[in-house]
Short mmCIF file of C-alpha atoms in Angstrom, two decimals:
data_model
loop_
_atom_site.label_atom_id
_atom_site.label_comp_id
_atom_site.label_asym_id
_atom_site.label_seq_id
_atom_site.Cartn_x
_atom_site.Cartn_y
_atom_site.Cartn_z
CA SER A 281 0.00 0.00 0.00
CA PHE A 282 0.98 3.65 -0.24
CA LEU A 283 1.48 3.76 3.52
CA ASN A 284 3.80 0.77 3.33
CA LEU A 285 5.74 2.52 0.57
CA LEU A 286 6.24 5.45 2.92
CA ARG A 287 7.51 3.04 5.56
CA GLY A 288 9.87 1.37 3.10
CA LYS A 289 7.96 -1.88 2.72
CA ASN A 290 7.46 -3.90 -0.46
CA TRP A 291 5.07 -2.08 -2.76
CA GLU A 292 4.36 -4.88 -5.22
CA GLN A 293 3.22 -7.35 -2.56
CA LYS A 294 0.57 -4.94 -1.33
CA THR A 295 -0.88 -3.59 -4.58
CA ARG A 296 -1.46 -6.73 -6.65
CA SER A 297 1.35 -5.74 -9.02
CA PRO A 298 -0.12 -2.98 -11.25
CA THR A 299 1.74 -2.61 -14.53
CA SER A 300 3.40 0.62 -13.41
CA PHE A 301 3.87 2.30 -10.08
CA ALA A 302 5.67 5.27 -8.61
CA THR A 303 8.46 5.01 -6.10
CA HIS A 304 8.06 8.72 -5.36
CA GLN A 305 6.17 9.41 -2.18
CA ARG A 306 4.02 12.23 -3.55
CA LYS A 307 2.22 10.96 -6.65
CA GLY A 308 1.79 8.01 -8.95
CA HIS A 309 -0.03 6.52 -11.95
CA THR A 310 -1.10 2.94 -12.62
CA LEU A 311 -2.55 0.97 -15.54
CA HIS A 312 -4.89 -1.97 -15.04
CA ALA A 313 -6.38 -4.72 -17.17
CA ASN A 314 -10.00 -4.03 -16.21
CA THR A 315 -12.22 -1.39 -14.68
CA GLN A 316 -12.92 -3.37 -11.49
CA GLU A 317 -9.23 -3.60 -10.62
CA ALA A 318 -8.60 0.07 -11.42
CA ARG A 319 -11.59 1.27 -9.39
CA GLN A 320 -10.58 -0.87 -6.41
CA PHE A 321 -7.01 0.40 -6.62
CA THR A 322 -8.31 3.99 -6.61
CA LEU A 323 -10.19 3.28 -3.37
CA ASN A 324 -7.22 1.43 -1.87
CA ILE A 325 -5.02 4.47 -2.40
CA LEU A 326 -7.69 6.71 -0.87
CA SER A 327 -7.79 4.44 2.18
CA ASP A 328 -4.00 4.57 2.47
CA TYR A 329 -4.02 8.37 2.31
CA GLN A 330 -6.68 8.50 5.02
CA ASP A 331 -4.64 6.10 7.16
CA TYR A 332 -1.50 8.21 6.60
CA ALA A 333 -3.31 11.47 7.46
CA GLU A 334 -4.95 10.11 10.60
CA ASN A 335 -2.36 7.73 12.03
CA ILE A 336 0.94 9.30 10.93
CA LEU A 337 0.12 13.01 10.58
CA CYS A 338 -2.47 12.89 13.41
CA LEU A 339 -5.05 14.93 11.47
CA GLY A 340 -8.82 14.75 11.74
CA VAL A 341 -9.97 14.74 8.11
CA ILE A 342 -13.04 14.35 5.93
CA VAL A 343 -12.91 11.78 3.14
CA GLY A 344 -15.23 11.31 0.19
CA GLN A 345 -15.94 11.56 -3.52
CA LYS A 346 -15.65 14.89 -5.31
CA SER A 347 -18.76 16.33 -6.91
CA ALA A 348 -19.02 16.59 -10.71
CA GLY A 349 -17.90 20.22 -10.67
CA GLU A 350 -14.89 19.61 -8.45
CA LYS A 351 -13.50 16.33 -9.81
CA PHE A 352 -10.22 16.28 -11.71
CA ALA A 353 -10.50 17.16 -15.42
CA GLY A 354 -10.83 13.95 -17.44
CA ALA A 355 -11.47 11.73 -14.42
CA LEU A 356 -14.62 9.65 -14.12
CA GLU A 357 -14.31 9.65 -10.32
CA THR A 358 -12.18 11.72 -7.94
CA TYR A 359 -11.85 11.03 -4.22
CA THR A 360 -10.34 13.43 -1.73
CA VAL A 361 -8.88 13.72 1.78
CA GLU A 362 -9.47 17.21 3.20
CA CYS A 363 -8.40 18.91 6.40
CA LEU A 364 -9.96 21.90 8.11
CA LEU A 365 -7.44 24.62 9.05
CA PRO A 366 -7.67 26.93 12.10
CA ASP A 367 -8.88 29.87 9.96
CA GLY A 368 -11.84 27.83 8.68
CA GLN A 369 -10.39 27.19 5.23
CA CYS A 370 -10.14 23.70 3.75
CA LEU A 371 -6.88 22.18 2.58
CA GLN A 372 -6.95 19.37 0.03
CA LEU A 373 -4.34 16.96 1.36
CA ALA A 374 -4.57 14.18 -1.21
CA THR A 375 -6.65 12.94 -4.13
CA SER A 376 -7.15 9.64 -5.92
CA HIS A 377 -8.59 9.56 -9.46
CA TYR A 378 -10.14 6.86 -11.65
CA PHE A 379 -9.91 7.72 -15.38
CA GLY A 380 -11.44 4.67 -17.01
CA ASP A 381 -9.69 4.14 -20.36
CA ASN A 382 -10.09 7.79 -21.46
CA PHE A 383 -6.45 8.85 -21.37
CA CYS A 384 -5.18 5.57 -22.74
CA ARG A 385 -7.47 5.88 -25.76
CA LEU A 386 -6.36 9.46 -26.28
CA MET A 387 -2.67 8.54 -26.05
CA GLU A 388 -3.07 5.25 -27.94
CA VAL A 389 -1.76 3.16 -25.04
CA LYS A 390 -2.55 -0.53 -25.54
CA PHE A 391 -1.71 -3.91 -24.08
CA GLN A 392 -2.28 -7.55 -24.92
CA ASN A 393 -4.68 -9.21 -22.50
CA LYS A 394 -4.62 -12.84 -21.29
CA ASP A 395 -6.71 -13.84 -24.35
CA ASN A 396 -4.08 -12.28 -26.66
CA LYS A 397 -6.45 -9.46 -27.62
CA THR A 398 -5.31 -5.84 -27.82
CA GLU A 399 -7.11 -3.48 -25.44
CA HIS A 400 -6.77 -0.05 -23.87
CA PRO A 401 -5.89 -0.30 -20.17
CA PHE A 402 -7.73 1.50 -17.38
CA SER A 403 -5.73 4.13 -15.50
CA THR A 404 -5.57 5.77 -12.10
CA SER A 405 -3.65 8.73 -10.72
CA TRP A 406 -3.11 9.86 -7.15
CA GLY A 407 -1.02 12.32 -5.19
CA THR A 408 -0.41 14.31 -2.06
CA SER A 409 1.79 17.30 -1.31
CA THR A 410 4.14 18.74 1.30
CA ARG A 411 1.31 21.08 2.24
CA VAL A 412 0.14 18.32 4.59
CA ILE A 413 3.00 19.02 7.01
CA GLY A 414 2.59 21.52 9.84
CA LEU A 415 5.03 22.73 12.51
CA ILE A 416 3.92 20.71 15.48
CA LEU A 417 5.25 17.63 13.81
CA PRO A 418 4.17 14.08 14.66
CA PHE A 419 7.04 11.95 15.95
CA GLU A 420 7.27 9.57 12.98
CA ILE A 421 7.76 12.22 10.29
CA ALA A 422 9.75 14.88 12.16
CA PRO A 423 13.19 15.48 10.54
CA VAL A 424 14.55 15.98 14.06
CA GLN A 425 12.70 13.81 16.57
CA ILE A 426 14.77 14.72 19.62
CA ALA A 427 16.34 18.16 20.09
CA PHE A 428 19.11 18.28 22.67
CA ILE A 429 19.35 21.52 24.67
CA LEU A 430 22.42 21.97 26.91
CA ILE A 431 22.46 24.33 29.88
CA GLY A 432 26.17 24.82 30.45
CA GLU A 433 29.43 23.91 28.74
CA SER A 434 31.50 22.05 31.33
CA PRO A 435 33.54 19.05 30.11
CA GLU A 436 31.55 16.76 32.44
CA LEU A 437 28.26 18.02 30.99
CA ILE A 438 29.49 17.57 27.41
CA ASN A 439 30.60 14.00 28.19
CA TYR A 440 27.22 13.21 29.76
CA TYR A 441 25.41 14.61 26.70
CA GLN A 442 27.64 12.63 24.32
CA GLU A 443 26.88 9.41 26.19
CA ILE A 444 23.11 9.97 25.92
CA TYR A 445 23.36 11.13 22.30
CA GLY A 446 25.36 8.00 21.45
CA LEU A 447 22.62 5.79 22.90
CA LEU A 448 19.77 7.52 21.09
CA SER A 449 21.19 8.62 17.73
CA ARG A 450 21.32 5.02 16.45
CA HIS A 451 17.55 4.73 16.82
CA TYR A 452 16.16 8.29 16.56
CA ARG A 453 16.85 11.42 14.52
CA CYS A 454 18.67 13.63 17.04
CA GLN A 455 20.28 17.05 16.84
CA LEU A 456 22.06 19.37 19.27
CA TYR A 457 20.65 22.90 19.25
CA ASN A 458 23.49 25.14 20.42
CA LYS A 459 23.94 27.83 17.76
CA ASN A 460 22.81 30.56 20.13
CA LYS A 461 24.50 31.52 23.39
CA GLN A 462 21.11 31.99 25.02
CA VAL A 463 19.39 28.73 25.95
CA ASN A 464 15.92 30.20 25.34
CA ALA A 465 16.88 31.00 21.76
CA ASN A 466 17.90 27.38 21.17
CA VAL A 467 14.61 26.18 22.69
CA LEU A 468 12.69 28.58 20.43
CA GLN A 469 14.52 27.35 17.34
CA ALA A 470 13.69 23.72 18.16
CA ASP A 471 10.03 24.66 18.68
CA GLN A 472 9.87 26.65 15.44
CA GLU A 473 11.22 23.66 13.55
CA GLY A 474 8.50 21.44 15.05
CA CYS A 475 10.75 19.05 17.01
CA PRO A 476 8.34 16.81 18.96
CA PHE A 477 10.75 16.15 21.87
CA LYS A 478 13.32 18.31 23.61
CA MET A 479 15.89 16.76 25.97
CA ILE A 480 17.26 19.24 28.48
CA ILE A 481 20.64 18.46 30.05
CA GLY A 482 22.11 20.86 32.59
CA LYS A 483 23.98 20.88 35.89
CA HIS A 484 20.98 19.51 37.81
CA GLU A 485 20.52 16.61 35.35
CA LEU A 486 24.25 15.80 35.48
CA GLU A 487 24.39 15.77 39.29
CA HIS A 488 21.28 13.60 39.63
CA GLN A 489 22.00 11.42 36.55
CA GLU A 490 18.72 12.42 34.92
CA ILE A 491 17.33 13.79 31.65
CA THR A 492 14.45 16.26 31.41
CA LEU A 493 12.13 15.47 28.48
CA ILE A 494 9.59 18.03 27.17
CA ARG A 495 6.91 17.24 24.61
CA ARG A 496 6.11 19.85 21.96
CA ASP A 497 2.35 19.56 22.52
CA ASN A 498 2.60 20.16 26.29
CA VAL A 499 5.58 22.37 27.10
CA GLU A 500 4.46 22.91 30.71
CA ARG A 501 4.89 19.20 31.56
CA LYS A 502 8.45 18.16 32.34
CA ILE A 503 9.19 14.42 32.28
CA THR A 504 12.14 13.26 34.38
CA ILE A 505 14.03 10.19 33.18
CA LYS A 506 16.19 8.84 36.02
CA LEU A 507 19.28 6.98 34.83
CA GLU A 508 20.95 6.18 38.15
CA GLU A 509 21.06 2.45 38.87
CA ASN A 510 18.46 1.08 41.26
CA GLU A 511 19.38 -1.40 44.01
CA LEU A 512 18.86 -4.48 41.83
CA GLU A 513 20.97 -3.05 39.02
CA LYS A 514 23.73 -2.15 41.51
CA LYS A 515 23.75 -5.76 42.72
CA TYR A 516 24.17 -7.03 39.15
CA ILE A 517 27.05 -4.63 38.55
CA THR A 518 28.72 -5.55 41.85
CA ALA A 519 28.40 -9.25 41.02
CA ALA A 520 29.87 -8.70 37.55
CA GLU A 521 32.78 -6.70 38.97
CA LYS A 522 33.49 -9.39 41.57
CA TYR A 523 33.44 -12.13 38.94
CA TRP A 524 35.85 -10.30 36.67
CA LYS A 525 38.14 -9.45 39.58
CA GLU A 526 38.44 -13.15 40.39
CA MET A 527 39.06 -13.98 36.73
CA SER A 528 41.79 -11.34 36.46
CA GLU A 529 43.64 -12.90 39.39
CA ILE A 530 43.93 -16.20 37.52
CA SER A 531 45.70 -15.01 34.38
CA GLN A 532 46.27 -12.14 31.94
CA GLU A 533 45.46 -9.56 34.59
CA ASN A 534 45.68 -6.48 32.39
CA LYS A 535 43.56 -7.97 29.62
CA LYS A 536 40.92 -9.19 32.07
CA GLU A 537 40.79 -5.80 33.78
CA PHE A 538 40.14 -4.15 30.42
CA GLU A 539 37.43 -6.66 29.52
CA LYS A 540 35.79 -6.22 32.93
CA ALA A 541 35.54 -2.46 32.48
CA LYS A 542 34.19 -2.90 28.96
CA ILE A 543 31.45 -5.36 29.97
CA VAL A 544 30.38 -3.44 33.07
CA ASN A 545 30.17 -0.25 31.02
CA SER A 546 28.14 -2.05 28.34
CA PHE A 547 25.75 -3.28 31.03
CA ARG A 548 25.31 0.26 32.37
CA GLN A 549 24.66 1.62 28.89
CA GLY A 550 22.09 -1.10 28.22
CA GLN A 551 20.25 -0.28 31.43
CA ARG A 552 20.20 3.43 30.61
CA ALA A 553 19.10 2.84 27.03
CA GLY A 554 16.23 0.62 28.20
CA LYS A 555 14.95 3.30 30.58
CA ILE A 556 15.13 6.06 27.96
CA PHE A 557 13.65 4.00 25.11
CA GLY A 558 10.70 2.88 27.22
CA ILE A 559 9.71 6.44 28.11
CA ILE A 560 10.31 7.79 24.59
CA SER A 561 8.16 5.02 23.08
CA ARG A 562 5.33 5.70 25.56
CA GLU A 563 5.46 9.47 25.13
CA ALA A 564 5.64 9.24 21.33
CA GLN A 565 2.43 7.21 21.31
CA GLU A 566 0.76 9.71 23.65
CA LEU A 567 1.91 12.57 21.44
CA GLN A 568 0.38 10.95 18.36
CA LYS A 569 -2.91 10.29 20.17
CA ASN A 570 -3.08 13.81 21.59
CA LEU A 571 -2.36 15.56 18.28
CA TYR A 572 -4.94 13.44 16.47
CA GLN A 573 -7.59 13.93 19.16
CA LYS A 574 -7.12 17.70 19.13
CA SER A 575 -7.47 17.76 15.35
CA VAL A 576 -10.62 15.60 15.42
CA GLU A 577 -12.22 17.73 18.15
CA PHE A 578 -11.50 20.91 16.19
CA ARG A 579 -12.89 19.41 12.97
CA ASP A 580 -16.10 18.21 14.62
CA LYS A 581 -16.72 21.57 16.32
CA GLN A 582 -16.39 23.37 12.98
CA ILE A 583 -18.94 21.29 11.03
CA PHE A 584 -22.35 22.98 10.85
CA SER A 585 -25.61 21.66 9.40
CA ALA A 586 -27.93 23.86 7.35
CA ALA A 587 -31.34 22.90 5.98
CA SER A 588 -31.95 26.02 3.90
CA LEU A 589 -29.95 28.62 2.01
CA ALA A 590 -31.21 31.35 4.35
CA GLU A 591 -29.97 29.38 7.38
CA LEU A 592 -26.59 28.83 5.71
CA GLU A 593 -26.19 32.50 4.81
CA LYS A 594 -27.10 33.54 8.36
CA LYS A 595 -24.50 31.18 9.86
CA ILE A 596 -21.84 32.55 7.52
CA LYS A 597 -22.85 36.13 8.32
CA ASP A 598 -22.75 35.38 12.05
CA GLY A 599 -19.13 34.29 11.73
CA SER A 600 -19.34 30.49 11.55
CA LYS A 601 -16.16 29.23 9.91
CA GLY A 602 -15.58 25.68 8.78
CA LEU A 603 -17.56 23.09 6.87
CA PHE A 604 -21.30 23.18 6.22
CA LEU A 605 -23.16 19.88 5.80
CA VAL A 606 -25.99 20.51 3.35
CA PRO A 607 -28.36 18.48 1.12
CA PHE A 608 -27.52 18.56 -2.60
CA CYS A 609 -29.12 17.30 -5.79
CA ASN A 610 -25.89 16.10 -7.52
CA ASN A 611 -26.75 18.18 -10.59
CA LEU A 612 -23.75 19.81 -12.27
CA ASP A 613 -25.74 22.82 -13.51
CA CYS A 614 -26.90 23.49 -9.95
CA GLU A 615 -23.34 23.13 -8.64
CA LEU A 616 -21.98 25.65 -11.13
CA LYS A 617 -24.39 28.26 -9.74
CA ILE A 618 -23.17 27.87 -6.15
CA LYS A 619 -20.39 30.41 -6.63
CA GLU A 620 -22.97 32.96 -7.79
CA LYS A 621 -24.87 32.55 -4.53
CA LEU A 622 -21.87 31.91 -2.26
CA PRO A 623 -18.62 33.33 -3.66
CA SER A 624 -15.48 31.57 -2.35
CA TYR A 625 -17.43 28.43 -1.39
CA SER A 626 -17.36 25.07 -3.16
CA ILE A 627 -18.32 21.47 -2.51
CA ARG A 628 -15.31 19.84 -0.87
CA CYS A 629 -16.65 16.29 -1.13
CA ILE A 630 -19.77 14.15 -0.92
CA ALA A 631 -20.48 13.00 2.64
CA GLY A 632 -21.05 9.36 1.77
CA GLU A 633 -21.64 8.38 5.41
CA LYS A 634 -24.38 11.02 5.86
CA LYS A 635 -27.56 9.64 4.29
CA VAL A 636 -30.54 11.63 2.99
CA ASP A 637 -34.19 10.67 2.65
CA THR A 638 -36.88 11.77 0.20
CA SER A 639 -37.90 14.68 2.43
CA HIS A 640 -34.55 16.43 1.97
CA LYS A 641 -34.46 19.14 -0.71
CA CYS A 642 -31.36 20.50 -2.41
CA LEU A 643 -30.22 23.63 -0.61
CA PHE A 644 -29.75 25.53 -3.88
CA CYS A 645 -32.49 24.42 -6.31
CA GLN A 646 -35.06 22.73 -4.03
CA SER A 647 -35.18 19.54 -6.12
CA THR A 648 -34.91 16.17 -4.35
CA ALA A 649 -31.54 15.80 -2.65
CA GLN A 650 -29.40 12.83 -3.63
CA ASN A 651 -26.61 13.31 -1.11
CA ARG A 652 -25.36 15.50 1.66
CA VAL A 653 -22.15 17.35 0.88
CA TYR A 654 -19.48 19.30 2.76
CA LEU A 655 -19.44 22.91 1.62
CA GLY A 656 -16.43 25.05 2.46
CA ARG A 657 -13.79 27.57 1.41
CA SER A 658 -10.33 26.57 0.23
CA TYR A 659 -7.03 28.15 -0.70
#
């Protein structure tokens, strides 16, 4: 699937081997032997985009089919993933299009089917853009996942930082923010770049063998990671040191002493790494959940229903910003007149999960409504 492509997994195993596919993360085109396969692939890509938006980018989105007036030129069906922004505007995050065999006929693209007959294949196209990325970045996609902030420059502090950095940099994208002499300026830079985690290391952390972790979505909460060995860990280390001391007395004293120090140090590093990784894993999951929940709550609060054009116009005049769920007839001529009545507004997508009955009338022409649609502004 598209999401597996983003995660570096095998594309062909997940997509039933279409005749062409894109290795680029932002867009792609496929050709298929029949309309059923092409249509299903279009919906599979839409599902992957929705999964990516919700579970990786932590965004509450609306997903559905574009109306006739908003679908991609030449497409038979266009599906969209849309996000509501804080100013009430809609942002189209991703689209997935089914073209039938229109473009292949136009471009004279043909293939030989399993019956050795020449046919025009059925095509799809799909894409997203870097516009989907904001500056409170989810942990999985952040270029810098952990920003190190040092308070002080003593050799002991630098050594302590380098030890922690060495443990984490093999598993996470880490960076030291120290370009500015003022600590607050380094913190601000990390925040402006959307780093989800900041690790603060200063004199207090060094003395107490701790790290202070701060999550980007809750800067008031400071998480203390204690690295000092507990009683059980001290017993293990003492036992290991005693064992290697006895071994060194038997033979090759210098070599055994070196190996003892190496193994005891490795044990200490493993214990510290385990403590840090456990907390980072837990907090990363909480960050993802929190960002997604905030986005969903905002989206749901900014969706307004309107049963008549007068009610819709009043809500807009009163300052309601967001999406408006309204009944619609699915007639292209009616859709083209929407901009005359409501400049700047368009149908973002059909709300497939919101059913209508025969009593619902189209908001714009008063004929029988076929669907409910999300109406909104966009950039």
